[in-house]
């Protein structure tokens, strides 16, 4: 995407977290050149996160790690479309971004370790959505529980993800409130720039 931070992926130690849309394969592999990867993990199986998962795992020969309730969708992306709200935008995003499914090698659960982060179950935006938390420096990779900019207009600011991408907004809001109570010092989003203003993040989550 031409807009900075429109779709983010993260390298956490030697684990790639999320893999953008299917056309992001080349840029991801280029950025990873010269690095040794041990695994690729998804925060959730949505088209703009799993798009390049299959070629990344194939070309780098790394296992695929996915939270339990999203495993079926990561292996069979047509399930993503079925589980999303029936809306023209979710159908369009699916068409543009989704990539082939890939067999999952490790099923992730609350409390599991991914590099030096721990898995938190944060369902709502998808059935199996997870966030990653590192207590030692209070860093949170929250996936799409919230966005830090409007994904279409690129206007910065904390917001809930679009309702047409979120099958269970009430559950997602409960997940956001849980993440706010962690009082992170650095919050990293699937869409939008990092947020370091803890107070603003905590009060936004509490206000939901
Ligand atoms: Zn997303």
PDB file of C-alpha atoms and ligand atoms in Angstrom:
ATOM      1  CA  UNK A   1       0.000   0.000   0.000  1.00  0.00           C
ATOM      2  CA  UNK A   2       1.334   3.510  -0.785  1.00  0.00           C
ATOM      3  CA  UNK A   3       0.355   4.839   2.668  1.00  0.00           C
ATOM      4  CA  UNK A   4       2.938   4.241   5.452  1.00  0.00           C
ATOM      5  CA  UNK A   5       1.709   1.843   8.150  1.00  0.00           C
ATOM      6  CA  UNK A   6      -1.416   0.979   6.126  1.00  0.00           C
ATOM      7  CA  UNK A   7      -0.711  -2.722   6.677  1.00  0.00           C
ATOM      8  CA  UNK A   8       1.997  -3.716   9.160  1.00  0.00           C
ATOM      9  CA  UNK A   9       3.952  -6.895   9.724  1.00  0.00           C
ATOM     10  CA  UNK A  10       6.455  -7.343  12.561  1.00  0.00           C
ATOM     11  CA  UNK A  11       9.673  -9.247  13.028  1.00  0.00           C
ATOM     12  CA  UNK A  12       9.749 -10.337  16.677  1.00  0.00           C
ATOM     13  CA  UNK A  13      13.093 -11.938  17.381  1.00  0.00           C
ATOM     14  CA  UNK A  14      13.140 -14.541  14.616  1.00  0.00           C
ATOM     15  CA  UNK A  15       9.358 -14.843  14.190  1.00  0.00           C
ATOM     16  CA  UNK A  16       7.463 -12.981  11.457  1.00  0.00           C
ATOM     17  CA  UNK A  17       4.097 -11.788  12.805  1.00  0.00           C
ATOM     18  CA  UNK A  18       1.513 -11.336  10.021  1.00  0.00           C
ATOM     19  CA  UNK A  19       2.238 -11.296   6.296  1.00  0.00           C
ATOM     20  CA  UNK A  20       0.132  -8.578   4.648  1.00  0.00           C
ATOM     21  CA  UNK A  21      -1.775  -9.182   1.433  1.00  0.00           C
ATOM     22  CA  UNK A  22      -0.772 -11.666  -1.253  1.00  0.00           C
ATOM     23  CA  UNK A  23       1.043  -8.982  -3.292  1.00  0.00           C
ATOM     24  CA  UNK A  24       3.314  -8.205  -0.312  1.00  0.00           C
ATOM     25  CA  UNK A  25       5.261 -11.435  -0.745  1.00  0.00           C
ATOM     26  CA  UNK A  26       8.232  -9.862  -2.516  1.00  0.00           C
ATOM     27  CA  UNK A  27       8.648  -6.885  -0.188  1.00  0.00           C
ATOM     28  CA  UNK A  28       8.463  -9.163   2.883  1.00  0.00           C
ATOM     29  CA  UNK A  29      11.005 -11.624   1.497  1.00  0.00           C
ATOM     30  CA  UNK A  30      13.302  -8.737   0.535  1.00  0.00           C
ATOM     31  CA  UNK A  31      13.144  -7.256   4.040  1.00  0.00           C
ATOM     32  CA  UNK A  32      13.915 -10.676   5.525  1.00  0.00           C
ATOM     33  CA  UNK A  33      16.920 -11.345   3.306  1.00  0.00           C
ATOM     34  CA  UNK A  34      19.979 -12.302   5.351  1.00  0.00           C
ATOM     35  CA  UNK A  35      17.914 -13.068   8.473  1.00  0.00           C
ATOM     36  CA  UNK A  36      17.231 -16.489   9.912  1.00  0.00           C
ATOM     37  CA  UNK A  37      13.515 -16.965  10.547  1.00  0.00           C
ATOM     38  CA  UNK A  38      12.258 -19.720  12.876  1.00  0.00           C
ATOM     39  CA  UNK A  39       8.492 -19.334  12.339  1.00  0.00           C
ATOM     40  CA  UNK A  40       5.665 -17.238  10.927  1.00  0.00           C
ATOM     41  CA  UNK A  41       2.696 -16.426  13.175  1.00  0.00           C
ATOM     42  CA  UNK A  42      -0.669 -14.754  12.522  1.00  0.00           C
ATOM     43  CA  UNK A  43      -2.496 -12.461  14.924  1.00  0.00           C
ATOM     44  CA  UNK A  44      -5.606 -13.528  12.997  1.00  0.00           C
ATOM     45  CA  UNK A  45      -6.566 -15.119   9.693  1.00  0.00           C
ATOM     46  CA  UNK A  46      -7.828 -12.130   7.713  1.00  0.00           C
ATOM     47  CA  UNK A  47      -6.907 -11.465   4.047  1.00  0.00           C
ATOM     48  CA  UNK A  48      -4.617  -8.499   4.806  1.00  0.00           C
ATOM     49  CA  UNK A  49      -2.637 -10.587   7.337  1.00  0.00           C
ATOM     50  CA  UNK A  50      -2.490 -14.065   5.739  1.00  0.00           C
ATOM     51  CA  UNK A  51      -2.112 -12.954   2.093  1.00  0.00           C
ATOM     52  CA  UNK A  52       1.588 -13.849   1.765  1.00  0.00           C
ATOM     53  CA  UNK A  53       1.717 -16.506   4.504  1.00  0.00           C
ATOM     54  CA  UNK A  54       1.868 -19.486   2.141  1.00  0.00           C
ATOM     55  CA  UNK A  55       4.800 -18.282  -0.036  1.00  0.00           C
ATOM     56  CA  UNK A  56       6.696 -16.960   3.017  1.00  0.00           C
ATOM     57  CA  UNK A  57       6.441 -20.338   4.802  1.00  0.00           C
ATOM     58  CA  UNK A  58       7.251 -22.246   1.615  1.00  0.00           C
ATOM     59  CA  UNK A  59      10.226 -20.166   0.501  1.00  0.00           C
ATOM     60  CA  UNK A  60      11.782 -19.782   3.929  1.00  0.00           C
ATOM     61  CA  UNK A  61      10.873 -23.305   5.078  1.00  0.00           C
ATOM     62  CA  UNK A  62       9.387 -22.147   8.381  1.00  0.00           C
ATOM     63  CA  UNK A  63       6.408 -23.478  10.351  1.00  0.00           C
ATOM     64  CA  UNK A  64       3.078 -21.636  10.449  1.00  0.00           C
ATOM     65  CA  UNK A  65       1.646 -20.698  13.880  1.00  0.00           C
ATOM     66  CA  UNK A  66      -2.007 -19.644  14.222  1.00  0.00           C
ATOM     67  CA  UNK A  67      -4.380 -19.162  17.187  1.00  0.00           C
ATOM     68  CA  UNK A  68      -6.801 -22.066  17.556  1.00  0.00           C
ATOM     69  CA  UNK A  69     -10.124 -20.597  16.452  1.00  0.00           C
ATOM     70  CA  UNK A  70      -8.543 -19.176  13.277  1.00  0.00           C
ATOM     71  CA  UNK A  71      -6.704 -22.346  12.211  1.00  0.00           C
ATOM     72  CA  UNK A  72      -9.455 -23.544   9.848  1.00  0.00           C
ATOM     73  CA  UNK A  73      -9.646 -20.130   8.138  1.00  0.00           C
ATOM     74  CA  UNK A  74      -5.841 -19.951   7.761  1.00  0.00           C
ATOM     75  CA  UNK A  75      -5.900 -23.322   6.039  1.00  0.00           C
ATOM     76  CA  UNK A  76      -9.043 -22.644   3.966  1.00  0.00           C
ATOM     77  CA  UNK A  77      -9.316 -18.887   3.271  1.00  0.00           C
ATOM     78  CA  UNK A  78     -12.837 -19.206   1.824  1.00  0.00           C
ATOM     79  CA  UNK A  79     -13.913 -19.564   5.460  1.00  0.00           C
ATOM     80  CA  UNK A  80     -12.640 -16.015   6.087  1.00  0.00           C
ATOM     81  CA  UNK A  81     -15.184 -14.678   3.611  1.00  0.00           C
ATOM     82  CA  UNK A  82     -17.944 -16.794   5.137  1.00  0.00           C
ATOM     83  CA  UNK A  83     -17.154 -15.564   8.661  1.00  0.00           C
ATOM     84  CA  UNK A  84     -16.923 -11.864   7.783  1.00  0.00           C
ATOM     85  CA  UNK A  85     -20.067  -9.697   7.882  1.00  0.00           C
ATOM     86  CA  UNK A  86     -21.806  -9.798   4.486  1.00  0.00           C
ATOM     87  CA  UNK A  87     -20.773  -6.352   3.205  1.00  0.00           C
ATOM     88  CA  UNK A  88     -19.401  -5.114  -0.148  1.00  0.00           C
ATOM     89  CA  UNK A  89     -16.218  -3.786   1.516  1.00  0.00           C
ATOM     90  CA  UNK A  90     -15.372  -7.063   3.228  1.00  0.00           C
ATOM     91  CA  UNK A  91     -15.962  -8.921  -0.067  1.00  0.00           C
ATOM     92  CA  UNK A  92     -13.757  -6.401  -1.911  1.00  0.00           C
ATOM     93  CA  UNK A  93     -10.925  -6.629   0.640  1.00  0.00           C
ATOM     94  CA  UNK A  94     -11.102 -10.412   0.495  1.00  0.00           C
ATOM     95  CA  UNK A  95     -10.792 -10.332  -3.301  1.00  0.00           C
ATOM     96  CA  UNK A  96      -7.855  -7.906  -3.274  1.00  0.00           C
ATOM     97  CA  UNK A  97      -5.754  -9.307  -0.433  1.00  0.00           C
ATOM     98  CA  UNK A  98      -6.377 -12.970   0.378  1.00  0.00           C
ATOM     99  CA  UNK A  99      -3.707 -15.540  -0.422  1.00  0.00           C
ATOM    100  CA  UNK A 100      -3.652 -19.342  -0.540  1.00  0.00           C
ATOM    101  CA  UNK A 101      -4.238 -21.322   2.620  1.00  0.00           C
ATOM    102  CA  UNK A 102      -1.359 -23.073   4.340  1.00  0.00           C
ATOM    103  CA  UNK A 103      -1.273 -26.027   6.734  1.00  0.00           C
ATOM    104  CA  UNK A 104      -0.845 -24.881  10.336  1.00  0.00           C
ATOM    105  CA  UNK A 105       2.072 -26.464  12.225  1.00  0.00           C
ATOM    106  CA  UNK A 106       1.468 -25.082  15.699  1.00  0.00           C
ATOM    107  CA  UNK A 107      -1.864 -24.111  17.273  1.00  0.00           C
ATOM    108  CA  UNK A 108      -1.481 -21.128  19.614  1.00  0.00           C
ATOM    109  CA  UNK A 109      -3.343 -20.653  22.897  1.00  0.00           C
ATOM    110  CA  UNK A 110      -3.474 -18.059  25.666  1.00  0.00           C
ATOM    111  CA  UNK A 111      -0.181 -18.092  27.563  1.00  0.00           C
ATOM    112  CA  UNK A 112       1.930 -19.660  24.786  1.00  0.00           C
ATOM    113  CA  UNK A 113       5.260 -18.035  23.976  1.00  0.00           C
ATOM    114  CA  UNK A 114       6.030 -16.474  20.584  1.00  0.00           C
ATOM    115  CA  UNK A 115       9.657 -15.314  20.604  1.00  0.00           C
ATOM    116  CA  UNK A 116       9.805 -13.391  23.907  1.00  0.00           C
ATOM    117  CA  UNK A 117       6.133 -12.403  23.824  1.00  0.00           C
ATOM    118  CA  UNK A 118       3.187 -14.204  25.376  1.00  0.00           C
ATOM    119  CA  UNK A 119      -0.111 -14.944  23.590  1.00  0.00           C
ATOM    120  CA  UNK A 120      -3.278 -13.213  24.808  1.00  0.00           C
ATOM    121  CA  UNK A 121      -6.681 -14.356  23.516  1.00  0.00           C
ATOM    122  CA  UNK A 122      -8.388 -11.234  22.166  1.00  0.00           C
ATOM    123  CA  UNK A 123     -11.359 -12.502  20.115  1.00  0.00           C
ATOM    124  CA  UNK A 124     -14.024 -10.406  18.384  1.00  0.00           C
ATOM    125  CA  UNK A 125     -12.336  -9.022  15.241  1.00  0.00           C
ATOM    126  CA  UNK A 126     -12.000 -12.705  14.366  1.00  0.00           C
ATOM    127  CA  UNK A 127     -12.943 -15.786  16.349  1.00  0.00           C
ATOM    128  CA  UNK A 128      -9.328 -16.642  17.174  1.00  0.00           C
ATOM    129  CA  UNK A 129      -7.697 -13.185  17.213  1.00  0.00           C
ATOM    130  CA  UNK A 130      -4.625 -13.004  19.474  1.00  0.00           C
ATOM    131  CA  UNK A 131      -2.417 -10.188  20.721  1.00  0.00           C
ATOM    132  CA  UNK A 132       1.194 -10.496  21.866  1.00  0.00           C
ATOM    133  CA  UNK A 133       2.440  -9.025  25.142  1.00  0.00           C
ATOM    134  CA  UNK A 134       5.946  -8.553  26.505  1.00  0.00           C
ATOM    135  CA  UNK A 135       5.796  -7.610  30.165  1.00  0.00           C
ATOM    136  CA  UNK A 136       9.527  -6.752  30.517  1.00  0.00           C
ATOM    137  CA  UNK A 137       9.243  -3.555  28.458  1.00  0.00           C
ATOM    138  CA  UNK A 138       5.419  -3.412  28.332  1.00  0.00           C
ATOM    139  CA  UNK A 139       5.262  -3.817  24.540  1.00  0.00           C
ATOM    140  CA  UNK A 140       1.937  -4.860  23.029  1.00  0.00           C
ATOM    141  CA  UNK A 141       1.319  -6.087  19.472  1.00  0.00           C
ATOM    142  CA  UNK A 142      -2.448  -5.827  19.413  1.00  0.00           C
ATOM    143  CA  UNK A 143      -3.240  -6.803  15.819  1.00  0.00           C
ATOM    144  CA  UNK A 144      -6.594  -5.380  14.752  1.00  0.00           C
ATOM    145  CA  UNK A 145      -8.358  -5.089  18.134  1.00  0.00           C
ATOM    146  CA  UNK A 146      -7.954  -1.356  17.481  1.00  0.00           C
ATOM    147  CA  UNK A 147      -6.516   0.681  14.605  1.00  0.00           C
ATOM    148  CA  UNK A 148      -4.341   3.772  15.083  1.00  0.00           C
ATOM    149  CA  UNK A 149      -5.503   5.317  11.821  1.00  0.00           C
ATOM    150  CA  UNK A 150      -8.430   5.076   9.468  1.00  0.00           C
ATOM    151  CA  UNK A 151      -7.360   2.269   7.124  1.00  0.00           C
ATOM    152  CA  UNK A 152      -8.938   3.941   4.068  1.00  0.00           C
ATOM    153  CA  UNK A 153      -8.471   7.660   4.694  1.00  0.00           C
ATOM    154  CA  UNK A 154      -5.137   7.377   6.568  1.00  0.00           C
ATOM    155  CA  UNK A 155      -6.383   9.833   9.214  1.00  0.00           C
ATOM    156  CA  UNK A 156      -4.408   9.118  12.409  1.00  0.00           C
ATOM    157  CA  UNK A 157      -6.113   8.408  15.739  1.00  0.00           C
ATOM    158  CA  UNK A 158      -7.275   5.472  17.813  1.00  0.00           C
ATOM    159  CA  UNK A 159     -10.459   3.814  16.638  1.00  0.00           C
ATOM    160  CA  UNK A 160     -12.270   0.501  16.666  1.00  0.00           C
ATOM    161  CA  UNK A 161     -11.837  -1.598  13.513  1.00  0.00           C
ATOM    162  CA  UNK A 162     -14.491  -1.199  10.828  1.00  0.00           C
ATOM    163  CA  UNK A 163     -17.672  -3.056  11.757  1.00  0.00           C
ATOM    164  CA  UNK A 164     -17.805  -4.760   8.348  1.00  0.00           C
ATOM    165  CA  UNK A 165     -14.469  -6.448   9.110  1.00  0.00           C
ATOM    166  CA  UNK A 166     -15.461  -7.426  12.650  1.00  0.00           C
ATOM    167  CA  UNK A 167     -17.892 -10.325  13.156  1.00  0.00           C
ATOM    168  CA  UNK A 168     -18.365  -9.642  16.899  1.00  0.00           C
ATOM    169  CA  UNK A 169     -17.804  -5.955  17.797  1.00  0.00           C
ATOM    170  CA  UNK A 170     -19.006  -6.401  21.414  1.00  0.00           C
ATOM    171  CA  UNK A 171     -16.500  -9.192  22.037  1.00  0.00           C
ATOM    172  CA  UNK A 172     -13.783  -7.133  20.337  1.00  0.00           C
ATOM    173  CA  UNK A 173     -14.563  -4.225  22.687  1.00  0.00           C
ATOM    174  CA  UNK A 174     -14.141  -6.517  25.690  1.00  0.00           C
ATOM    175  CA  UNK A 175     -10.757  -7.535  24.260  1.00  0.00           C
ATOM    176  CA  UNK A 176      -9.760  -3.864  23.852  1.00  0.00           C
ATOM    177  CA  UNK A 177     -10.705  -3.120  27.466  1.00  0.00           C
ATOM    178  CA  UNK A 178      -8.567  -6.017  28.609  1.00  0.00           C
ATOM    179  CA  UNK A 179      -5.578  -4.709  26.629  1.00  0.00           C
ATOM    180  CA  UNK A 180      -6.043  -1.193  28.016  1.00  0.00           C
ATOM    181  CA  UNK A 181      -5.737  -2.537  31.564  1.00  0.00           C
ATOM    182  CA  UNK A 182      -2.211  -3.775  30.725  1.00  0.00           C
ATOM    183  CA  UNK A 183      -1.043  -0.138  30.538  1.00  0.00           C
ATOM    184  CA  UNK A 184       1.476  -0.791  27.743  1.00  0.00           C
ATOM    185  CA  UNK A 185       4.303   1.651  26.994  1.00  0.00           C
ATOM    186  CA  UNK A 186       4.417   0.811  23.283  1.00  0.00           C
ATOM    187  CA  UNK A 187       1.435  -0.372  21.239  1.00  0.00           C
ATOM    188  CA  UNK A 188       1.904  -1.820  17.734  1.00  0.00           C
ATOM    189  CA  UNK A 189      -1.059  -2.106  15.384  1.00  0.00           C
ATOM    190  CA  UNK A 190      -1.975  -4.086  12.290  1.00  0.00           C
ATOM    191  CA  UNK A 191      -3.053  -0.777  10.746  1.00  0.00           C
ATOM    192  CA  UNK A 192      -1.569   2.574  11.714  1.00  0.00           C
ATOM    193  CA  UNK A 193       1.575   3.902  13.392  1.00  0.00           C
ATOM    194  CA  UNK A 194       2.892   2.834  16.829  1.00  0.00           C
ATOM    195  CA  UNK A 195       1.408   4.571  19.875  1.00  0.00           C
ATOM    196  CA  UNK A 196       3.617   5.492  22.841  1.00  0.00           C
ATOM    197  CA  UNK A 197       1.123   7.649  24.714  1.00  0.00           C
ATOM    198  CA  UNK A 198       0.033   5.142  27.352  1.00  0.00           C
ATOM    199  CA  UNK A 199      -2.464   7.480  28.965  1.00  0.00           C
ATOM    200  CA  UNK A 200      -4.300   8.139  25.724  1.00  0.00           C
ATOM    201  CA  UNK A 201      -4.421   4.404  24.908  1.00  0.00           C
ATOM    202  CA  UNK A 202      -5.606   3.387  28.375  1.00  0.00           C
ATOM    203  CA  UNK A 203      -8.314   6.038  28.523  1.00  0.00           C
ATOM    204  CA  UNK A 204      -9.498   5.225  24.983  1.00  0.00           C
ATOM    205  CA  UNK A 205      -9.878   1.524  25.897  1.00  0.00           C
ATOM    206  CA  UNK A 206     -11.640   2.351  29.168  1.00  0.00           C
ATOM    207  CA  UNK A 207     -14.064   4.660  27.327  1.00  0.00           C
ATOM    208  CA  UNK A 208     -15.356   1.901  25.023  1.00  0.00           C
TER     209      UNK A 208
HETATM  210 ZN1  LIG B   1      -6.251  -6.158   9.301  1.00  0.00          ZN
END
